[in-house]
Tab-separated table of C-alpha atoms in Angstrom:
chain	number	residue	atom	x	y	z
A	23	UNK	CA	-1.264	-22.003	25.418
A	24	UNK	CA	-3.671	-22.403	22.474
A	25	UNK	CA	-3.307	-20.125	19.507
A	26	UNK	CA	-5.848	-17.289	19.482
A	27	UNK	CA	-8.749	-17.242	17.021
A	28	UNK	CA	-8.863	-14.784	14.144
A	29	UNK	CA	-7.695	-11.504	15.586
A	30	UNK	CA	-8.319	-8.029	14.183
A	31	UNK	CA	-5.071	-6.646	15.591
A	32	UNK	CA	-2.711	-8.695	13.436
A	33	UNK	CA	-0.764	-5.902	11.731
A	34	UNK	CA	2.393	-6.079	9.624
A	35	UNK	CA	3.730	-2.692	10.647
A	36	UNK	CA	3.090	-2.516	14.373
A	37	UNK	CA	-0.504	-1.398	14.331
A	38	UNK	CA	-0.797	1.429	11.783
A	39	UNK	CA	-1.273	-0.449	8.539
A	40	UNK	CA	-3.742	-2.758	6.865
A	41	UNK	CA	-5.188	-5.510	9.023
A	42	UNK	CA	-4.239	-9.032	7.971
A	43	UNK	CA	-5.843	-12.338	8.699
A	44	UNK	CA	-3.742	-14.418	11.078
A	45	UNK	CA	-1.430	-16.702	9.093
A	46	UNK	CA	-1.770	-20.436	9.566
A	47	UNK	CA	0.637	-21.834	12.126
A	48	UNK	CA	2.346	-23.940	9.479
A	49	UNK	CA	3.267	-20.752	7.592
A	50	UNK	CA	6.140	-20.535	10.086
A	51	UNK	CA	7.890	-23.875	9.993
A	52	UNK	CA	10.817	-25.254	11.955
A	53	UNK	CA	13.306	-24.355	9.227
A	54	UNK	CA	12.244	-20.708	9.264
A	55	UNK	CA	12.497	-20.603	13.060
A	56	UNK	CA	16.001	-21.960	13.497
A	57	UNK	CA	18.199	-19.476	15.365
A	58	UNK	CA	20.539	-19.489	12.349
A	59	UNK	CA	17.764	-18.360	9.986
A	60	UNK	CA	16.617	-15.680	12.402
A	61	UNK	CA	20.182	-14.425	12.770
A	62	UNK	CA	20.582	-14.242	8.986
A	63	UNK	CA	17.458	-12.085	8.797
A	64	UNK	CA	18.636	-9.742	11.545
A	65	UNK	CA	19.161	-6.708	9.237
A	66	UNK	CA	15.567	-6.951	7.966
A	67	UNK	CA	14.296	-6.994	11.527
A	68	UNK	CA	15.560	-3.456	12.055
A	69	UNK	CA	13.005	-2.124	9.557
A	70	UNK	CA	10.153	-4.083	11.187
A	71	UNK	CA	10.792	-2.583	14.624
A	72	UNK	CA	11.506	0.940	13.405
A	73	UNK	CA	8.596	2.380	15.398
A	74	UNK	CA	9.743	0.587	18.535
A	75	UNK	CA	13.464	1.201	18.451
A	76	UNK	CA	13.319	2.873	21.854
A	77	UNK	CA	13.341	0.171	24.558
A	78	UNK	CA	11.553	2.413	27.048
A	79	UNK	CA	8.582	2.599	24.693
A	80	UNK	CA	8.600	-1.164	24.316
A	81	UNK	CA	8.550	-1.614	28.100
A	82	UNK	CA	5.479	0.596	28.511
A	83	UNK	CA	3.714	-1.040	25.570
A	84	UNK	CA	4.282	-4.533	26.958
A	85	UNK	CA	3.228	-3.495	30.457
A	86	UNK	CA	-0.026	-2.034	29.117
A	87	UNK	CA	-0.487	-5.103	26.968
A	88	UNK	CA	-0.075	-7.555	29.853
A	89	UNK	CA	-1.587	-5.494	32.707
A	90	UNK	CA	-4.059	-3.126	31.053
A	91	UNK	CA	-6.235	-1.302	31.531
A	92	UNK	CA	-3.643	0.461	33.640
A	93	UNK	CA	-3.188	4.059	34.751
A	94	UNK	CA	-0.065	6.129	34.019
A	95	UNK	CA	0.694	6.388	37.781
A	96	UNK	CA	0.672	2.590	37.980
A	97	UNK	CA	3.081	2.460	35.037
A	98	UNK	CA	5.295	5.024	36.751
A	99	UNK	CA	5.476	2.961	39.940
A	100	UNK	CA	5.932	-0.417	38.264
A	101	UNK	CA	8.612	0.670	35.799
A	102	UNK	CA	10.267	3.307	37.994
A	103	UNK	CA	9.723	6.193	35.576
A	104	UNK	CA	9.178	9.891	36.158
A	105	UNK	CA	5.742	11.408	35.632
A	106	UNK	CA	6.843	13.508	32.660
A	107	UNK	CA	8.567	10.570	30.962
A	108	UNK	CA	5.584	8.275	31.481
A	109	UNK	CA	3.066	10.682	29.983
A	110	UNK	CA	5.416	11.554	27.120
A	111	UNK	CA	5.837	7.884	26.211
A	112	UNK	CA	2.128	7.130	26.585
A	113	UNK	CA	1.425	10.042	24.236
A	114	UNK	CA	3.955	8.691	21.740
A	115	UNK	CA	2.527	5.173	21.848
A	116	UNK	CA	-0.972	6.579	21.429
A	117	UNK	CA	0.107	8.567	18.367
A	118	UNK	CA	1.672	5.411	16.920
A	119	UNK	CA	-1.590	3.573	17.386
A	120	UNK	CA	-0.032	1.013	19.704
A	121	UNK	CA	-2.049	1.867	22.826
A	122	UNK	CA	-5.501	3.253	23.466
A	123	UNK	CA	-6.082	5.894	26.121
A	124	UNK	CA	-9.406	6.310	27.903
A	125	UNK	CA	-9.696	9.933	29.017
A	126	UNK	CA	-13.190	9.461	30.449
A	127	UNK	CA	-11.740	8.363	33.802
A	128	UNK	CA	-9.404	10.098	36.221
A	129	UNK	CA	-6.698	9.078	36.121
A	130	UNK	CA	-6.905	7.999	32.517
A	131	UNK	CA	-6.482	4.325	31.671
A	132	UNK	CA	-4.246	2.820	29.013
A	133	UNK	CA	-4.785	-0.445	27.163
A	134	UNK	CA	-2.914	-2.210	24.380
A	135	UNK	CA	-3.820	-5.182	22.235
A	136	UNK	CA	-1.184	-7.889	21.732
A	137	UNK	CA	0.254	-7.746	18.228
A	138	UNK	CA	2.005	-10.349	16.163
A	139	UNK	CA	4.100	-8.765	13.435
A	140	UNK	CA	5.277	-10.930	10.561
A	141	UNK	CA	7.292	-9.698	7.602
A	142	UNK	CA	5.694	-11.398	4.609
A	143	UNK	CA	5.597	-14.640	6.619
A	144	UNK	CA	9.401	-14.691	6.610
A	145	UNK	CA	11.452	-15.657	9.628
A	146	UNK	CA	10.963	-12.323	11.366
A	147	UNK	CA	8.386	-12.560	14.125
A	148	UNK	CA	7.597	-9.851	16.666
A	149	UNK	CA	5.203	-10.594	19.527
A	150	UNK	CA	4.846	-8.991	22.980
A	151	UNK	CA	7.423	-11.523	24.204
A	152	UNK	CA	9.949	-10.186	21.707
A	153	UNK	CA	9.124	-6.572	22.534
A	154	UNK	CA	9.574	-7.349	26.230
A	155	UNK	CA	13.034	-8.745	25.479
A	156	UNK	CA	13.880	-5.575	23.550
A	157	UNK	CA	12.569	-3.375	26.358
A	158	UNK	CA	14.546	-5.192	29.037
A	159	UNK	CA	17.762	-3.640	27.773
A	160	UNK	CA	16.608	-0.533	29.666
A	161	UNK	CA	16.956	-2.350	32.990
A	162	UNK	CA	19.268	-5.306	32.331
A	163	UNK	CA	22.932	-4.592	31.636
A	164	UNK	CA	23.516	-8.023	30.092
A	165	UNK	CA	20.786	-7.523	27.507
A	166	UNK	CA	21.933	-3.948	26.835
A	167	UNK	CA	25.490	-5.208	26.254
A	168	UNK	CA	24.278	-7.953	23.919
A	169	UNK	CA	22.174	-5.532	21.839
A	170	UNK	CA	25.004	-3.000	21.659
A	171	UNK	CA	27.384	-5.694	20.457
A	172	UNK	CA	25.102	-7.728	18.190
A	173	UNK	CA	21.925	-5.735	17.472
A	174	UNK	CA	18.218	-6.274	18.030
A	175	UNK	CA	17.917	-8.872	15.276
A	176	UNK	CA	20.313	-11.246	16.920
A	177	UNK	CA	18.580	-10.675	20.263
A	178	UNK	CA	15.437	-12.172	18.714
A	179	UNK	CA	17.490	-15.105	17.452
A	180	UNK	CA	18.862	-15.510	20.982
A	181	UNK	CA	15.319	-15.407	22.400
A	182	UNK	CA	14.295	-18.265	20.152
A	183	UNK	CA	17.450	-20.160	21.125
A	184	UNK	CA	16.792	-19.525	24.817
A	185	UNK	CA	13.274	-20.911	24.489
A	186	UNK	CA	14.589	-24.050	22.839
A	187	UNK	CA	17.184	-24.350	25.601
A	188	UNK	CA	14.618	-24.128	28.403
A	189	UNK	CA	12.521	-26.699	26.547
A	190	UNK	CA	15.475	-29.076	26.694
A	191	UNK	CA	15.993	-29.050	22.916
A	192	UNK	CA	19.409	-27.415	22.772
A	193	UNK	CA	22.343	-26.385	24.940
A	194	UNK	CA	23.749	-22.937	25.545
A	195	UNK	CA	26.818	-23.893	23.527
A	196	UNK	CA	24.602	-24.930	20.608
A	197	UNK	CA	22.792	-21.596	20.867
A	198	UNK	CA	26.163	-19.840	20.668
A	199	UNK	CA	27.032	-21.752	17.502
A	200	UNK	CA	23.627	-21.228	15.918
A	201	UNK	CA	23.626	-17.442	16.293
A	202	UNK	CA	27.412	-16.988	16.018
A	203	UNK	CA	28.269	-15.509	19.407
A	204	UNK	CA	30.772	-16.557	22.061
A	205	UNK	CA	29.817	-19.287	24.509
A	206	UNK	CA	29.967	-16.844	27.411
A	207	UNK	CA	27.664	-14.425	25.601
A	208	UNK	CA	25.165	-17.189	24.885
A	209	UNK	CA	25.216	-18.254	28.540
A	210	UNK	CA	24.641	-14.663	29.632
A	211	UNK	CA	21.802	-13.866	27.235
A	212	UNK	CA	19.953	-17.161	27.663
A	213	UNK	CA	19.522	-16.540	31.385
A	214	UNK	CA	18.909	-12.808	30.992
A	215	UNK	CA	15.945	-13.555	28.724
A	216	UNK	CA	14.123	-15.757	31.234
A	217	UNK	CA	11.780	-12.957	32.450
A	218	UNK	CA	10.565	-12.257	28.904
A	219	UNK	CA	9.976	-15.944	28.278
A	220	UNK	CA	8.241	-16.537	31.614
A	221	UNK	CA	5.832	-13.626	31.230
A	222	UNK	CA	5.284	-14.311	27.560
A	223	UNK	CA	4.378	-17.917	28.249
A	224	UNK	CA	1.636	-16.793	30.634
A	225	UNK	CA	0.409	-13.556	29.009
A	226	UNK	CA	1.346	-13.396	25.315
A	227	UNK	CA	-1.503	-14.852	23.215
A	228	UNK	CA	0.905	-15.202	20.298
A	229	UNK	CA	3.635	-17.003	22.229
A	230	UNK	CA	3.005	-20.172	20.219
A	231	UNK	CA	3.799	-18.329	16.983
A	232	UNK	CA	7.347	-17.881	18.238
A	233	UNK	CA	7.567	-21.383	19.703
A	234	UNK	CA	5.050	-23.550	17.820
A	235	UNK	CA	7.063	-26.679	18.503
A	236	UNK	CA	7.820	-26.230	22.236
A	237	UNK	CA	5.543	-23.471	23.597
A	238	UNK	CA	4.102	-25.810	26.237
A	239	UNK	CA	7.401	-27.426	27.212
A	240	UNK	CA	9.510	-24.567	28.589
A	241	UNK	CA	10.837	-25.139	32.102
A	242	UNK	CA	10.844	-21.631	33.537
A	243	UNK	CA	10.415	-20.006	36.957
A	244	UNK	CA	7.184	-18.267	37.836
A	245	UNK	CA	7.183	-14.804	36.212
A	246	UNK	CA	7.612	-11.598	38.152
A	247	UNK	CA	4.457	-9.587	38.779
A	248	UNK	CA	5.670	-6.661	36.694
A	249	UNK	CA	6.236	-6.973	32.963
A	250	UNK	CA	9.083	-4.494	33.102
A	251	UNK	CA	11.139	-6.230	35.760
A	252	UNK	CA	14.166	-8.385	35.078
A	253	UNK	CA	15.804	-10.908	37.336
A	254	UNK	CA	19.463	-11.216	38.132
A	255	UNK	CA	21.262	-13.598	35.815
A	256	UNK	CA	22.879	-16.352	37.905
A	257	UNK	CA	26.555	-17.070	37.542
A	258	UNK	CA	26.997	-20.383	35.805
A	259	UNK	CA	29.133	-21.982	33.147
A	260	UNK	CA	27.953	-22.801	29.648
A	261	UNK	CA	26.656	-26.323	29.427
A	262	UNK	CA	27.942	-28.952	27.119
């Protein structure tokens, strides 16, 4: 996937602040993107995603981002949400400036622009792929367990490690060492994150910001049709 041209929706705070010009790709180098560096910056990540610290909101945002314009009933069906919850979350995302709602049609239609969020060009990068990974904890017990145990910041580090693994650049055991988790936890999270990587590869225009070195080399299954779905993690042993 080629990097997008200059994009007016490149915002440092999730869509409510001053618009920035897209940084050059080399502003995020390999050293800044190592899983170890991302893990070290995990506490700072919490402030970046403060507006999206509810995974259910992240799921709806990513679905609208990948599938929009989409109606609230379609969101309800795809993500298995109640009507009241769907409209409440759409209202919240609209107030945060993360989605746009067209009330001129019935039912209304929701759209969202893909965002890439960088914290002063440091090794904290949030794209729709990352937000999808965060949102999947609502429907994937393995991801929920990992976030409860290690936090959202380390989940992003694991996402980067998983991408490198599926590009053939690292093993699950190396991912475990890089982000300081147990081998079994690395095995679990690497496979649990495949849906976010597969959909991000095909739909996230900023995917290459997260994986500038291997974005076109990931060996992944075809993504599910729905951005909110997760697939069952297969039982396997950590590789050497």
